[in-house]
mmCIF file of C-alpha atoms in Angstrom:
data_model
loop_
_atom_site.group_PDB
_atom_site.id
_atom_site.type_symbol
_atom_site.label_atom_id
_atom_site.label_comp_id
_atom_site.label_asym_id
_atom_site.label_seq_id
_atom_site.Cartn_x
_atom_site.Cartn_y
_atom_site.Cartn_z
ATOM 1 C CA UNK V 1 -2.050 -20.674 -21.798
ATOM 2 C CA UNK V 2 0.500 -17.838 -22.806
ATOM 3 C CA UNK V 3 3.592 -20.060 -22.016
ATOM 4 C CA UNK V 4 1.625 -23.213 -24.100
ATOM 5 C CA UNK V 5 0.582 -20.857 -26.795
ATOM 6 C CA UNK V 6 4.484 -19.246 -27.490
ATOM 7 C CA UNK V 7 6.368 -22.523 -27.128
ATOM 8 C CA UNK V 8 3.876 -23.487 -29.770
ATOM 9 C CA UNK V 9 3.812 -21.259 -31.901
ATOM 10 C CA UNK V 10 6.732 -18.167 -31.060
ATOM 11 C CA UNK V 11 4.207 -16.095 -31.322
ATOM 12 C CA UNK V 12 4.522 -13.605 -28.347
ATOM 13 C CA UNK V 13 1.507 -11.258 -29.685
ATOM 14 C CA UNK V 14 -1.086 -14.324 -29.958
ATOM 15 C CA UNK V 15 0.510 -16.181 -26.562
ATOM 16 C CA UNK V 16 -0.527 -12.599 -25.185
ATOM 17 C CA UNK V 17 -3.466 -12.582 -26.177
ATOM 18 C CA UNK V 18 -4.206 -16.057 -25.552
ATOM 19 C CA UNK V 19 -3.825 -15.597 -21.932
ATOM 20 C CA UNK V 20 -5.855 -12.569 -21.749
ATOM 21 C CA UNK V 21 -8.537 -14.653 -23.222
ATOM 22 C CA UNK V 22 -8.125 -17.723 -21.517
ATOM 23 C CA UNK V 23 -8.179 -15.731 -17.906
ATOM 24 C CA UNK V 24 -11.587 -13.727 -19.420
ATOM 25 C CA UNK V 25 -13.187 -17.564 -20.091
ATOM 26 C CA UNK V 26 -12.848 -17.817 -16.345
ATOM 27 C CA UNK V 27 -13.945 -14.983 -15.435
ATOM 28 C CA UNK V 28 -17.119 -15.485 -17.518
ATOM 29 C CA UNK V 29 -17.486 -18.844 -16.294
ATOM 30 C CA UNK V 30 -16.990 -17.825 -12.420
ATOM 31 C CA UNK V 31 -19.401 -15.002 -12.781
ATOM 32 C CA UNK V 32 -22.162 -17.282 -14.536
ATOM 33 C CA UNK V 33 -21.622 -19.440 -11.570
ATOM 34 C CA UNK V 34 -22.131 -17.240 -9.165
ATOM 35 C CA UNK V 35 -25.233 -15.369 -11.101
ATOM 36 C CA UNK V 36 -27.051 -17.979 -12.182
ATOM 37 C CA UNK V 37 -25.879 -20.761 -10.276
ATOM 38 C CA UNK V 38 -26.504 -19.126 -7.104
ATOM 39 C CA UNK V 39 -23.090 -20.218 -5.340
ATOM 40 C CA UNK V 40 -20.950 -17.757 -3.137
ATOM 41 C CA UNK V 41 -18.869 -15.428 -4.664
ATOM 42 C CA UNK V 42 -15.822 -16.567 -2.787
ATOM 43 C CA UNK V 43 -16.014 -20.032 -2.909
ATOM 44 C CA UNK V 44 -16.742 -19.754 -6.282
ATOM 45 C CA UNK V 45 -13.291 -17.598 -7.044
ATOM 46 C CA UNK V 46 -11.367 -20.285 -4.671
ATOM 47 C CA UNK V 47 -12.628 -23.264 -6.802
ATOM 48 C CA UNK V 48 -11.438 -21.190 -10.136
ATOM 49 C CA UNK V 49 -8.302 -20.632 -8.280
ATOM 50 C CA UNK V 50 -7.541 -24.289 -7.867
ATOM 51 C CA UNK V 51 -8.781 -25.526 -11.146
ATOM 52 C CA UNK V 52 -6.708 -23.123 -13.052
ATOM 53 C CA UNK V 53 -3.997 -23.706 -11.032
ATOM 54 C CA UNK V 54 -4.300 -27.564 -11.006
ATOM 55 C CA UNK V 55 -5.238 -27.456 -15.042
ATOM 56 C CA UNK V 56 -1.540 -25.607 -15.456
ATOM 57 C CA UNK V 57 0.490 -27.845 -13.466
ATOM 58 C CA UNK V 58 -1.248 -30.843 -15.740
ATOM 59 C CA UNK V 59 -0.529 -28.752 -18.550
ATOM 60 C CA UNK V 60 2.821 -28.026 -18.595
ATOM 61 C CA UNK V 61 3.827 -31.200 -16.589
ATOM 62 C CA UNK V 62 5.003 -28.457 -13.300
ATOM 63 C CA UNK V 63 7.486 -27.288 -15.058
ATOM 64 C CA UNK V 64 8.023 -23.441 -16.352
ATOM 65 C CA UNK V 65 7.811 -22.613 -19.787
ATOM 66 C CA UNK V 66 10.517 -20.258 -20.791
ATOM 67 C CA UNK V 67 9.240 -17.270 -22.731
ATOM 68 C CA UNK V 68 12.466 -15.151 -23.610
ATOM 69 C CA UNK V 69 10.947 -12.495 -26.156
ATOM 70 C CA UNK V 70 12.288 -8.512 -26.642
ATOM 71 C CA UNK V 71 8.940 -7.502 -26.557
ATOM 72 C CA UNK V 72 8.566 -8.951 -22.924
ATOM 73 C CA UNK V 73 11.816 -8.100 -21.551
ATOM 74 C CA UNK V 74 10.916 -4.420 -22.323
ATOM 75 C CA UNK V 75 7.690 -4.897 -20.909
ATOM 76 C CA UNK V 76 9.482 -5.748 -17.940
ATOM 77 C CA UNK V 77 12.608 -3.489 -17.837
ATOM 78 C CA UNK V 78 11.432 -0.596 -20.114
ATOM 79 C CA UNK V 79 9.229 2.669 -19.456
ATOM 80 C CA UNK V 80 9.046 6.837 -19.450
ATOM 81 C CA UNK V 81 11.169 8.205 -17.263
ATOM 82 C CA UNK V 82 11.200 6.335 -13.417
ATOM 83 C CA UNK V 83 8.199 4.487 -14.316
ATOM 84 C CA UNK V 84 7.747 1.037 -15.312
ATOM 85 C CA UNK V 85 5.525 -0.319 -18.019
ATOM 86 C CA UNK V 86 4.006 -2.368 -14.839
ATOM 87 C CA UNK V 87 3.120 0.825 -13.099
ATOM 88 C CA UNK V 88 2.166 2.956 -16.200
ATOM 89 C CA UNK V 89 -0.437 -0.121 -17.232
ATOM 90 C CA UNK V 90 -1.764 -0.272 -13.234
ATOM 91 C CA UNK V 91 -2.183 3.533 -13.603
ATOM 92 C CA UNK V 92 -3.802 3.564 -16.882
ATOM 93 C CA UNK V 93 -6.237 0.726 -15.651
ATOM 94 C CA UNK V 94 -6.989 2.722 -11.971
ATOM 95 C CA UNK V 95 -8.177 5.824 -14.026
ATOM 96 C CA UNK V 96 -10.264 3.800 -16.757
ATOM 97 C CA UNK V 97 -12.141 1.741 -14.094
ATOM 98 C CA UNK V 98 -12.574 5.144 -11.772
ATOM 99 C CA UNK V 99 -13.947 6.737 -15.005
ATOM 100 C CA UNK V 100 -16.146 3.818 -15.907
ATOM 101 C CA UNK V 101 -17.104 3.025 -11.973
ATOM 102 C CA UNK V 102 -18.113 7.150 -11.525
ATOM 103 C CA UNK V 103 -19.016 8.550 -14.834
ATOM 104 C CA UNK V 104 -21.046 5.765 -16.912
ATOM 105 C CA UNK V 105 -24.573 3.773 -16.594
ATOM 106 C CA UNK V 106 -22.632 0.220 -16.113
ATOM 107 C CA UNK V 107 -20.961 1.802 -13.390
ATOM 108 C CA UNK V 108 -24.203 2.835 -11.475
ATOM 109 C CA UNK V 109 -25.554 -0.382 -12.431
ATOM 110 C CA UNK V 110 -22.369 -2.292 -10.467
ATOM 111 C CA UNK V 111 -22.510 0.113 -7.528
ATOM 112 C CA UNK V 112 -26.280 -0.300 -6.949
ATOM 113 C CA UNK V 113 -25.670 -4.293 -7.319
ATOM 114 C CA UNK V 114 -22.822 -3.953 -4.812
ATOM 115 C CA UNK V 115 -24.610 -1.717 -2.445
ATOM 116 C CA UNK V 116 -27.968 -3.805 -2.346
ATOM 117 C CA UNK V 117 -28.670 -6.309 -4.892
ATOM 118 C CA UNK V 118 -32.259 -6.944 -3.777
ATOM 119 C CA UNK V 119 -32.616 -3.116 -4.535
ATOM 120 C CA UNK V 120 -30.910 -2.758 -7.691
ATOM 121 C CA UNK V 121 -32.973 -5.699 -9.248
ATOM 122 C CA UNK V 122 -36.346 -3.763 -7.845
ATOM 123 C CA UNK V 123 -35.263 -0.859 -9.982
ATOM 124 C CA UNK V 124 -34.742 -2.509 -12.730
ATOM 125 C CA UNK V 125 -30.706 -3.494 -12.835
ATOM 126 C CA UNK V 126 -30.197 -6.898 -14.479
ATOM 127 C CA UNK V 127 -27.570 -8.062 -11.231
ATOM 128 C CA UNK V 128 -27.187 -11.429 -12.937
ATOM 129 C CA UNK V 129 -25.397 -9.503 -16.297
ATOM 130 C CA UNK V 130 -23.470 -7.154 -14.102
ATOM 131 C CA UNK V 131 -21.867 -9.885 -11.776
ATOM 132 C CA UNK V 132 -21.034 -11.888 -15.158
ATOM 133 C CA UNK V 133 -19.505 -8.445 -17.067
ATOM 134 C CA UNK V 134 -17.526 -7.707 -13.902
ATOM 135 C CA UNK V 135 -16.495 -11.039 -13.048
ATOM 136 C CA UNK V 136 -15.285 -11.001 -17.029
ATOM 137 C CA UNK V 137 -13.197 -7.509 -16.526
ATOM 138 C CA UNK V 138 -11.657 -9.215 -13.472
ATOM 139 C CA UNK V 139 -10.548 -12.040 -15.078
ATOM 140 C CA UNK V 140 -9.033 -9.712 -18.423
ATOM 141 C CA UNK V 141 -7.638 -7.508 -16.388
ATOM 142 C CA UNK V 142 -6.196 -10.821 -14.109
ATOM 143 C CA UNK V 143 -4.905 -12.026 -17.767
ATOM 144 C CA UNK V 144 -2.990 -8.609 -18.051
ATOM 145 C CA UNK V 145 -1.590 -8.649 -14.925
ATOM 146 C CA UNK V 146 -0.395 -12.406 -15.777
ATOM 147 C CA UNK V 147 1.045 -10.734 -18.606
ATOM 148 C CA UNK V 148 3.700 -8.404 -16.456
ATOM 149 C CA UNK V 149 4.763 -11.221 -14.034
ATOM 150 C CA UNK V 150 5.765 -13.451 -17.121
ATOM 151 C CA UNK V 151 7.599 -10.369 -18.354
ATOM 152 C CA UNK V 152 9.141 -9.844 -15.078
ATOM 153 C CA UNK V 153 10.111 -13.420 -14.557
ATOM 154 C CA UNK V 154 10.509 -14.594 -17.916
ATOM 155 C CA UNK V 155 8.791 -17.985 -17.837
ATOM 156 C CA UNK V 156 4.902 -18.838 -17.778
ATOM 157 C CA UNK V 157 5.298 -20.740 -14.037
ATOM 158 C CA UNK V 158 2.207 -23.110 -13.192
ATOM 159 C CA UNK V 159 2.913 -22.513 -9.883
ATOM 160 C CA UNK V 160 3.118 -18.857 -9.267
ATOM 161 C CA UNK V 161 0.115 -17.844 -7.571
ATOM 162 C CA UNK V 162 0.689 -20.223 -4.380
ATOM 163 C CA UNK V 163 2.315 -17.738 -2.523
ATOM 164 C CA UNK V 164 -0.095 -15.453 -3.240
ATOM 165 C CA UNK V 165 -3.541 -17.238 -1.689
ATOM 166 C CA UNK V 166 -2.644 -16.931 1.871
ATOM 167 C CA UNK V 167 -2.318 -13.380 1.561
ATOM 168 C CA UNK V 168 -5.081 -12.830 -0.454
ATOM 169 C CA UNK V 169 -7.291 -14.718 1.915
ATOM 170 C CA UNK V 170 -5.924 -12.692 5.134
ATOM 171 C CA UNK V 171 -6.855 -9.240 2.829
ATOM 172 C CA UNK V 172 -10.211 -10.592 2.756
ATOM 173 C CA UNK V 173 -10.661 -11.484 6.347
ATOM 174 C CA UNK V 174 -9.079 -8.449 7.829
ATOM 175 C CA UNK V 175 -11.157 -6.397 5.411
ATOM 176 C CA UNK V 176 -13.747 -7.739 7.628
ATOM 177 C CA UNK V 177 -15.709 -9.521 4.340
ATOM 178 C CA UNK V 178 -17.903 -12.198 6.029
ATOM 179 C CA UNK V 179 -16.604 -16.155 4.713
#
């Protein structure tokens, strides 16, 4: 959606923006899914993986959409002092979502639904909201992160994330989560 959304229009700002809101539509519509819908978390996720990914490559006929703006090749070159933009923006993000997680009620409310969601609706926790809100932040936050590889590579590639699965499937399983 960025790469579509700047060769359309040259508009790096709304191409960002764009993405992040494309990436939040899945997340909304994986979390609703898996809240209301009743389906498991994980297949769930590996279904929105291939439809995205299959939806791009239609798209943008497989092939990378160049997306050569100043404001992205400082994303991906500039900083303060040693630090990247990249790692300044996963920073800022680690210590909002520890301050959120530790020190507000939608935090508790995700924690309890992540500890025991049988227990969490007993006391009163709507689970079904909470998996759709965090399933929403995952998928904004996935749209920002999409933002710093296009920086960093230059081009919105359809393809991208292939290399990434396997690995991300071996985290899970060595993690010990049960498939």
């Amino acid at each position: 959606v960025l790469g579509l959304t700047y060769q359309a229009t040259d508009n790096i700002w709304l191409a960002m923006v764009a993405g992040v809101l494309a990436a939040g539509a899945v997340g909304i519509l994986s979390g609703t899914i898996i809240a209301k819908g009743g389906v498991t978390d994980f297949i769930v996720t590996l279904g929105a993986l291939s439809a995205a990914s299959g939806l791009a490559l239609i798209l943008s006929d497989g092939k990378p959409i160049q997306v050569l703006d100043r404001a992205m090749l400082k994303l991906a070159s500039a900083g303060i002092g040693p630090f990247t933009w990249s790692v300044i923006v996963a920073a800022i993000v680690a210590v909002l979502a520890h301050i959120a997680l530790f020190n507000s009620r939608f935090g508790l409310h995700v924690l309890a639904t992540g500890g025991s969601e049988e227990s969490a609706r007993a006391v009163g926790v709507r689970t079904a909201r909470v998996k759709i809100a965090v399933y929403t932040l995952s998928g904004l936050l996935a749209g920002v992160a999409a933002i710093l590889l296009v920086a960093r590579v230059g081009a919105a590639e359809p393809a991208s994330n292939t290399s990434f699965l396997l690995n991300s499937v071996a985290a899970v399983v060595l993690g010990g989560v049960s498939l």
